[in-house]
């Protein structure tokens, strides 16, 4: 599960992130991978996707504040390991083998996992927007 | 007090917006940065509207109204350029940067080379390598996946300049990828599923997915829909490509 560091790091290179930001993007990916694997082993895969994407987005917000770089820099590369590519592949494999029951089941699971990720990012991004508004209004009052 | 041509300011602001949009920034960031640049040179009532395909900006300066409209074409993702333009707009706001100086720095950022081809292929190599372990493969699977991944990245960069529909590019790449992993699995006796998935992850439209969500959250709904359809079309192309190869292999 520490290997998601390399996955996110490699994506960082492909997306042309440079310097220390690249390392932190990889680190963010590793944190997401660890959270995901830990929760998946002890329970629900949807919960794992949801919490992992929450944690990744939260860390991206913190890193963006600390390193004064746009949030997407850290989010995109770290998020990709969570995308349910395996589920998509197995759905297709079942379709090819004319096993439509399994295909439908894995397909719906995959869709649910994707929705869980979307929920995680949406929740945290909304929170970030609200916080930004709050900081702005406070600075205005002072 | 006008010591520069306002049309030039309009052009520079949209140019910065285009670079941001092409490099993969969120919509609100593009709009905010453009307004920021305009305001730092004394413009008032700045309105910028950005979608992944179109930029519109309008502002007034000394009682005159100026506009600029630009068509945006999708480009290479380059997150480093977003950071640099962000810093530049902040610099222009805080310190008095002349428009010439601003244009010079913007051109520098625009022409800055991204990582070299071998280094990007190396990136794809460690990326697929890491994914194989993430999907619980062993060292043999990881090496096979990394080899296929780096080859696919090489092809992706080589054919990215062709004016061929993106959909077919991804179908083609994913067909080659699936074919290679079936061959690799036969030769090296590695796990075919893990090798295919790990290298397939390189083609996943991660940026489009992330930006679709974030644009929708900040209520830039048009951009959100554009990005979402981009992501869905890409994902469908990848699925179709590997489905085709698997069906053909089954027919043999």
Coordinates of C-alpha atoms in Angstrom, one line a residue:
Chain A
X1 CA 0.0 0.0 0.0
X2 CA 3.0 2.3 0.3
X3 CA 3.4 1.7 -3.5
X4 CA 0.8 4.3 -4.3
X5 CA 3.6 6.8 -3.6
X6 CA 5.3 5.7 -6.8
X7 CA 2.0 5.7 -8.7
X8 CA 1.2 9.3 -7.7
X9 CA 4.9 10.3 -8.1
X10 CA 4.9 8.9 -11.7
X11 CA 1.8 10.8 -12.5
X12 CA 3.3 13.9 -11.1
X13 CA 6.1 13.6 -13.6
X14 CA 3.7 13.0 -16.5
X15 CA 1.7 16.1 -15.4
X16 CA 4.9 18.1 -15.1
X17 CA 4.9 19.0 -11.4
X18 CA 8.4 20.2 -10.5
X19 CA 10.6 20.4 -7.4
X20 CA 9.4 19.8 -3.9
X21 CA 5.7 19.9 -5.1
X22 CA 6.4 16.6 -6.9
X23 CA 7.5 14.9 -3.7
X24 CA 4.5 16.2 -1.8
X25 CA 2.1 15.1 -4.5
X26 CA 3.5 11.6 -4.2
X27 CA 3.3 11.7 -0.4
X28 CA -0.4 12.7 -0.7
X29 CA -1.0 9.7 -2.9
X30 CA 0.7 7.5 -0.4
X31 CA -1.5 8.8 2.4
X32 CA -4.6 8.1 0.3
X33 CA -3.4 4.6 -0.5
X34 CA -2.7 3.8 3.1
X35 CA -6.1 5.1 4.3
X36 CA -7.9 3.2 1.5
X37 CA -6.1 -0.1 2.1
X38 CA -6.6 0.1 5.9
X39 CA -10.4 0.8 5.7
X40 CA -10.9 -1.7 2.9
X41 CA -9.4 -4.5 4.9
X42 CA -11.6 -3.8 7.9
X43 CA -14.8 -3.1 6.2
X44 CA -16.6 -1.5 3.4
X45 CA -15.0 -0.6 0.0
X46 CA -17.3 2.4 -0.5
X47 CA -16.5 3.8 2.9
X48 CA -12.8 3.3 2.0
X49 CA -13.1 5.3 -1.2
X50 CA -15.1 8.0 0.5
X51 CA -12.8 8.5 3.5
X52 CA -9.6 8.2 1.3
X53 CA -10.8 10.9 -1.1
X54 CA -11.8 13.1 1.9
X55 CA -8.4 12.8 3.4
X56 CA -6.6 13.4 0.1
X57 CA -8.6 16.6 -0.6
X58 CA -8.0 17.8 3.0
X59 CA -4.3 17.2 2.7
X60 CA -4.3 19.0 -0.7
X61 CA -5.9 22.0 0.9
X62 CA -3.4 22.1 3.7
X63 CA -0.4 21.6 1.3
X64 CA -1.7 24.3 -1.0
X65 CA -1.8 26.7 1.9
X66 CA 1.6 25.8 3.2
X67 CA 3.4 25.6 -0.1
X68 CA 1.4 28.4 -1.8
X69 CA 0.6 26.4 -4.9
X70 CA -2.7 25.6 -6.5
X71 CA -4.7 22.8 -4.8
X72 CA -5.0 20.7 -8.0
X73 CA -1.2 20.2 -8.1
X74 CA -1.5 17.8 -5.2
X75 CA -5.0 16.5 -5.7
X76 CA -4.9 15.1 -9.3
X77 CA -1.9 12.8 -9.0
X78 CA -2.9 11.6 -5.6
X79 CA -6.5 10.8 -6.6
X80 CA -5.8 8.6 -9.7
X81 CA -4.7 5.5 -7.6
X82 CA -8.2 5.5 -6.1
X83 CA -10.0 5.5 -9.5
X84 CA -11.6 2.0 -9.8
X85 CA -9.8 0.9 -12.9
X86 CA -9.8 -2.7 -11.7
X87 CA -13.5 -2.7 -11.4
X88 CA -13.9 -1.4 -14.9
X89 CA -11.6 -4.0 -16.3
X90 CA -13.3 -6.9 -14.5
X91 CA -16.7 -5.6 -15.7
X92 CA -15.5 -5.8 -19.2
X93 CA -13.9 -9.2 -18.7
X94 CA -17.3 -10.5 -17.6
X95 CA -19.0 -9.0 -20.6
X96 CA -16.5 -10.7 -22.9
X97 CA -17.1 -14.0 -21.1
X98 CA -20.9 -13.5 -21.5
X99 CA -21.3 -13.6 -17.7
X100 CA -23.8 -10.8 -17.5
X101 CA -24.8 -11.4 -13.9
X102 CA -21.2 -10.8 -12.7
X103 CA -20.8 -7.9 -15.2
X104 CA -23.8 -6.1 -13.8
X105 CA -22.7 -6.7 -10.2
X106 CA -19.1 -5.5 -10.7
X107 CA -20.4 -2.7 -12.9
X108 CA -22.7 -1.4 -10.3
X109 CA -20.0 -1.8 -7.6
X110 CA -17.6 0.3 -9.8
X111 CA -20.2 3.0 -10.3
X112 CA -20.8 3.1 -6.6
X113 CA -17.0 3.4 -5.9
X114 CA -16.8 6.3 -8.4
X115 CA -19.7 8.0 -6.7
X116 CA -18.0 7.6 -3.3
X117 CA -14.9 9.4 -4.6
X118 CA -17.0 12.1 -6.1
X119 CA -18.9 12.6 -2.8
X120 CA -15.6 12.8 -0.9
X121 CA -14.1 15.5 -3.2
X122 CA -17.4 17.4 -3.4
X123 CA -17.8 17.5 0.3
X124 CA -14.2 18.8 1.0
X125 CA -14.2 21.2 -1.9
X126 CA -17.5 22.7 -0.7
X127 CA -16.0 23.0 2.8
X128 CA -12.9 24.7 1.3
X129 CA -15.1 27.3 -0.6
X130 CA -17.0 28.0 2.6
X131 CA -13.8 28.5 4.6
X132 CA -12.4 30.8 1.9
X133 CA -15.5 32.9 2.1
X134 CA -15.2 33.0 5.9
X135 CA -11.6 34.0 5.8
X136 CA -12.4 36.8 3.3
X137 CA -15.2 38.2 5.3
X138 CA -13.1 38.1 8.5
X139 CA -10.3 39.9 6.8
X140 CA -12.8 42.5 5.6
X141 CA -14.1 43.1 9.1
X142 CA -10.7 43.6 10.6
Chain B
X1 CA -2.5 58.4 -16.5
X2 CA -2.8 55.9 -19.3
X3 CA 0.8 54.9 -20.1
X4 CA 0.0 51.7 -21.9
X5 CA -2.4 50.4 -24.6
X6 CA -5.4 48.9 -22.9
X7 CA -5.9 46.5 -25.8
X8 CA -2.6 45.1 -25.0
X9 CA -3.7 44.5 -21.4
X10 CA -6.8 42.7 -22.6
X11 CA -4.6 40.5 -24.9
X12 CA -2.2 39.7 -22.1
X13 CA -4.9 38.8 -19.6
X14 CA -6.6 36.4 -22.0
X15 CA -3.2 34.9 -23.0
X16 CA -2.5 34.1 -19.4
X17 CA -6.1 32.7 -19.2
X18 CA -5.5 30.5 -22.2
X19 CA -2.2 29.1 -20.8
X20 CA -4.0 28.3 -17.5
X21 CA -6.9 26.6 -19.1
X22 CA -4.8 24.5 -21.5
X23 CA -2.5 23.4 -18.6
X24 CA -5.5 22.1 -16.6
X25 CA -6.5 24.8 -14.1
X26 CA -9.9 24.9 -12.6
X27 CA -12.4 27.4 -14.1
X28 CA -12.7 29.7 -11.1
X29 CA -8.9 30.0 -10.9
X30 CA -8.7 31.1 -14.6
X31 CA -11.4 33.7 -14.1
X32 CA -10.0 35.0 -10.8
X33 CA -6.4 35.2 -12.2
X34 CA -7.6 37.1 -15.3
X35 CA -9.6 39.6 -13.1
X36 CA -6.6 39.9 -10.8
X37 CA -4.2 40.8 -13.7
X38 CA -6.7 43.3 -15.0
X39 CA -7.2 44.9 -11.6
X40 CA -3.5 45.2 -11.0
X41 CA -3.2 47.5 -14.0
X42 CA -6.0 49.8 -12.9
X43 CA -9.0 48.3 -14.7
X44 CA -12.4 48.4 -13.0
X45 CA -15.6 46.4 -13.4
X46 CA -13.6 43.4 -14.6
X47 CA -15.7 40.5 -15.8
X48 CA -14.2 37.3 -17.0
X49 CA -15.9 34.1 -18.1
X50 CA -14.1 30.9 -18.8
X51 CA -15.0 27.5 -20.1
X52 CA -12.6 24.8 -21.3
X53 CA -13.3 25.9 -24.9
X54 CA -13.9 29.7 -24.7
X55 CA -12.6 32.7 -22.8
X56 CA -14.4 36.1 -22.6
X57 CA -13.2 39.1 -20.7
X58 CA -14.5 42.6 -20.4
X59 CA -13.3 45.6 -18.3
X60 CA -13.4 49.3 -18.3
X61 CA -10.4 51.6 -18.0
X62 CA -10.6 55.4 -17.8
X63 CA -14.3 55.3 -18.9
X64 CA -13.7 53.2 -22.0
X65 CA -15.0 49.7 -22.3
X66 CA -12.7 46.9 -23.7
X67 CA -13.4 43.2 -24.6
X68 CA -11.6 40.2 -25.7
X69 CA -12.9 36.8 -26.8
X70 CA -10.6 33.8 -27.4
X71 CA -11.2 30.2 -28.5
X72 CA -9.3 27.7 -26.4
X73 CA -8.0 24.4 -27.6
X74 CA -7.2 21.6 -25.3
X75 CA -3.5 21.2 -24.7
X76 CA -0.8 19.4 -22.8
X77 CA -1.4 19.2 -19.1
X78 CA 1.4 21.2 -17.3
X79 CA 0.7 21.9 -13.6
X80 CA 3.9 23.7 -13.2
X81 CA 2.7 26.5 -15.5
X82 CA -0.4 27.0 -13.3
X83 CA 1.8 27.6 -10.3
X84 CA 4.1 30.0 -12.1
X85 CA 1.3 32.1 -13.6
X86 CA -0.4 32.2 -10.2
X87 CA 2.8 33.6 -8.7
X88 CA 3.2 36.1 -11.6
X89 CA -0.3 37.5 -11.1
X90 CA 0.3 37.9 -7.4
X91 CA 3.6 39.6 -8.1
X92 CA 1.9 42.0 -10.6
X93 CA -0.7 42.8 -8.0
X94 CA 1.7 43.5 -5.1
X95 CA 4.5 45.3 -6.9
X96 CA 4.4 47.6 -9.8
X97 CA 5.3 45.5 -12.7
X98 CA 5.4 47.3 -16.1
X99 CA 3.3 45.7 -18.8
X100 CA 6.5 45.0 -20.9
X101 CA 8.0 43.2 -17.9
X102 CA 4.8 41.2 -17.4
X103 CA 4.6 40.2 -21.1
X104 CA 8.3 39.1 -21.0
X105 CA 7.7 36.9 -18.0
X106 CA 4.5 35.5 -19.4
X107 CA 6.3 34.5 -22.6
X108 CA 9.1 32.9 -20.6
X109 CA 6.5 30.8 -18.8
X110 CA 4.7 30.0 -22.0
X111 CA 7.8 28.8 -23.7
X112 CA 9.2 26.9 -20.8
X113 CA 10.0 23.4 -21.7
X114 CA 8.3 20.6 -19.8
X115 CA 10.1 17.5 -18.7
X116 CA 12.0 15.7 -21.5
X117 CA 10.6 12.7 -23.3
X118 CA 12.9 10.1 -21.5
X119 CA 12.0 11.6 -18.1
X120 CA 8.3 11.4 -18.8
X121 CA 8.7 7.8 -19.9
X122 CA 10.6 7.1 -16.7
X123 CA 7.6 8.7 -14.9
X124 CA 5.2 6.3 -16.6
X125 CA 7.6 3.5 -15.7
X126 CA 7.5 4.1 -12.0
X127 CA 3.8 4.9 -12.2
X128 CA 2.8 1.5 -13.6
X129 CA 5.4 -0.2 -11.4
X130 CA 3.7 1.3 -8.3
X131 CA 0.2 0.5 -9.5
X132 CA 1.1 -3.2 -10.0
X133 CA 2.1 -3.5 -6.3
X134 CA -0.9 -1.4 -5.3
X135 CA -3.1 -4.0 -7.0
X136 CA -1.3 -6.8 -5.1
X137 CA 0.9 -8.0 -7.9
X138 CA 4.5 -9.3 -7.5
X139 CA 7.8 -8.0 -8.9
X140 CA 7.4 -9.9 -12.2
X141 CA 3.9 -8.3 -12.8
X142 CA 5.3 -4.9 -11.9
X143 CA 8.2 -5.1 -14.3
X144 CA 5.9 -6.2 -17.2
X145 CA 3.4 -3.5 -16.4
X146 CA 6.1 -0.9 -16.2
X147 CA 7.5 -1.9 -19.6
X148 CA 4.1 -1.7 -21.2
X149 CA 3.3 1.6 -19.4
X150 CA 6.4 3.3 -20.6
X151 CA 5.8 2.2 -24.2
X152 CA 2.2 3.5 -24.0
X153 CA 3.4 6.8 -22.7
X154 CA 5.9 7.0 -25.5
X155 CA 3.2 6.4 -28.1
X156 CA 0.8 8.8 -26.3
X157 CA 3.4 11.7 -26.6
X158 CA 4.3 10.8 -30.2
X159 CA 0.7 10.7 -31.4
X160 CA -0.5 13.7 -29.3
X161 CA 0.3 16.1 -32.1
X162 CA -1.7 14.4 -34.8
X163 CA -5.0 16.1 -35.5
X164 CA -6.9 12.8 -35.1
X165 CA -10.0 12.5 -32.9
X166 CA -9.0 11.9 -29.3
X167 CA -11.5 9.1 -29.0
X168 CA -9.8 7.0 -31.6
X169 CA -6.4 7.7 -30.2
X170 CA -7.4 6.3 -26.8
X171 CA -9.1 3.3 -28.5
X172 CA -5.9 2.6 -30.4
X173 CA -3.7 3.0 -27.4
X174 CA -5.8 0.8 -25.2
X175 CA -6.0 -1.9 -27.9
X176 CA -2.2 -2.0 -28.2
X177 CA -1.9 -2.0 -24.4
X178 CA -4.3 -5.0 -24.0
X179 CA -2.6 -6.9 -26.8
X180 CA 0.8 -6.4 -25.3
X181 CA -0.2 -7.5 -21.9
X182 CA -1.8 -10.7 -23.3
X183 CA 1.5 -11.4 -25.1
X184 CA 3.6 -10.5 -22.0
X185 CA 1.4 -12.8 -19.9
X186 CA 2.0 -15.7 -22.3
X187 CA 5.8 -15.2 -22.5
X188 CA 6.6 -14.3 -18.9
X189 CA 3.8 -16.1 -17.1
X190 CA 2.7 -13.0 -15.2
X191 CA -0.8 -12.1 -14.1
X192 CA -2.6 -10.7 -17.2
X193 CA -5.3 -8.9 -15.2
X194 CA -2.9 -7.0 -13.0
X195 CA -0.6 -6.1 -15.8
X196 CA -3.5 -4.7 -17.9
X197 CA -5.1 -2.8 -15.1
X198 CA -1.8 -1.2 -13.9
X199 CA -0.8 0.0 -17.3
X200 CA -4.4 1.0 -18.2
X201 CA -4.4 3.4 -15.2
X202 CA -2.0 5.6 -17.2
X203 CA -4.8 6.4 -19.7
X204 CA -7.4 7.2 -17.0
X205 CA -8.6 10.8 -17.5
X206 CA -7.8 11.9 -13.9
X207 CA -7.5 15.6 -14.6
X208 CA -10.8 15.7 -16.4
X209 CA -12.6 13.9 -13.5
X210 CA -11.1 16.0 -10.8
X211 CA -11.8 19.3 -12.6
X212 CA -15.3 18.2 -13.5
X213 CA -16.1 17.7 -9.8
X214 CA -14.4 20.8 -8.6
X215 CA -16.0 23.0 -11.3
X216 CA -19.4 21.7 -10.5
X217 CA -18.9 22.4 -6.8
X218 CA -17.9 26.0 -7.4
X219 CA -21.1 26.3 -9.6
X220 CA -19.2 26.7 -13.0
X221 CA -21.7 24.2 -14.4
X222 CA -20.9 24.6 -18.1
X223 CA -17.3 23.8 -17.5
X224 CA -18.2 21.0 -15.2
X225 CA -20.4 19.4 -17.9
X226 CA -17.7 19.9 -20.5
X227 CA -15.1 18.2 -18.4
X228 CA -17.4 15.4 -17.3
X229 CA -18.3 14.6 -20.9
X230 CA -14.6 14.6 -21.8
X231 CA -13.9 12.2 -18.9
X232 CA -16.8 9.9 -19.9
X233 CA -15.8 9.8 -23.6
X234 CA -12.1 9.0 -22.7
X235 CA -13.1 6.3 -20.3
X236 CA -15.5 4.8 -22.9
X237 CA -12.7 4.8 -25.5
X238 CA -10.3 3.0 -23.1
X239 CA -13.0 0.4 -22.3
X240 CA -13.9 -0.1 -25.9
X241 CA -10.3 -0.6 -27.0
X242 CA -9.5 -3.3 -24.5
X243 CA -13.0 -4.9 -25.0
X244 CA -12.3 -5.2 -28.7
X245 CA -9.0 -7.0 -28.2
X246 CA -10.4 -9.3 -25.6
X247 CA -13.3 -10.2 -27.9
X248 CA -10.9 -10.9 -30.8
X249 CA -8.6 -13.0 -28.6
X250 CA -11.6 -15.0 -27.5
X251 CA -12.6 -15.6 -31.1
X252 CA -9.2 -17.1 -31.9

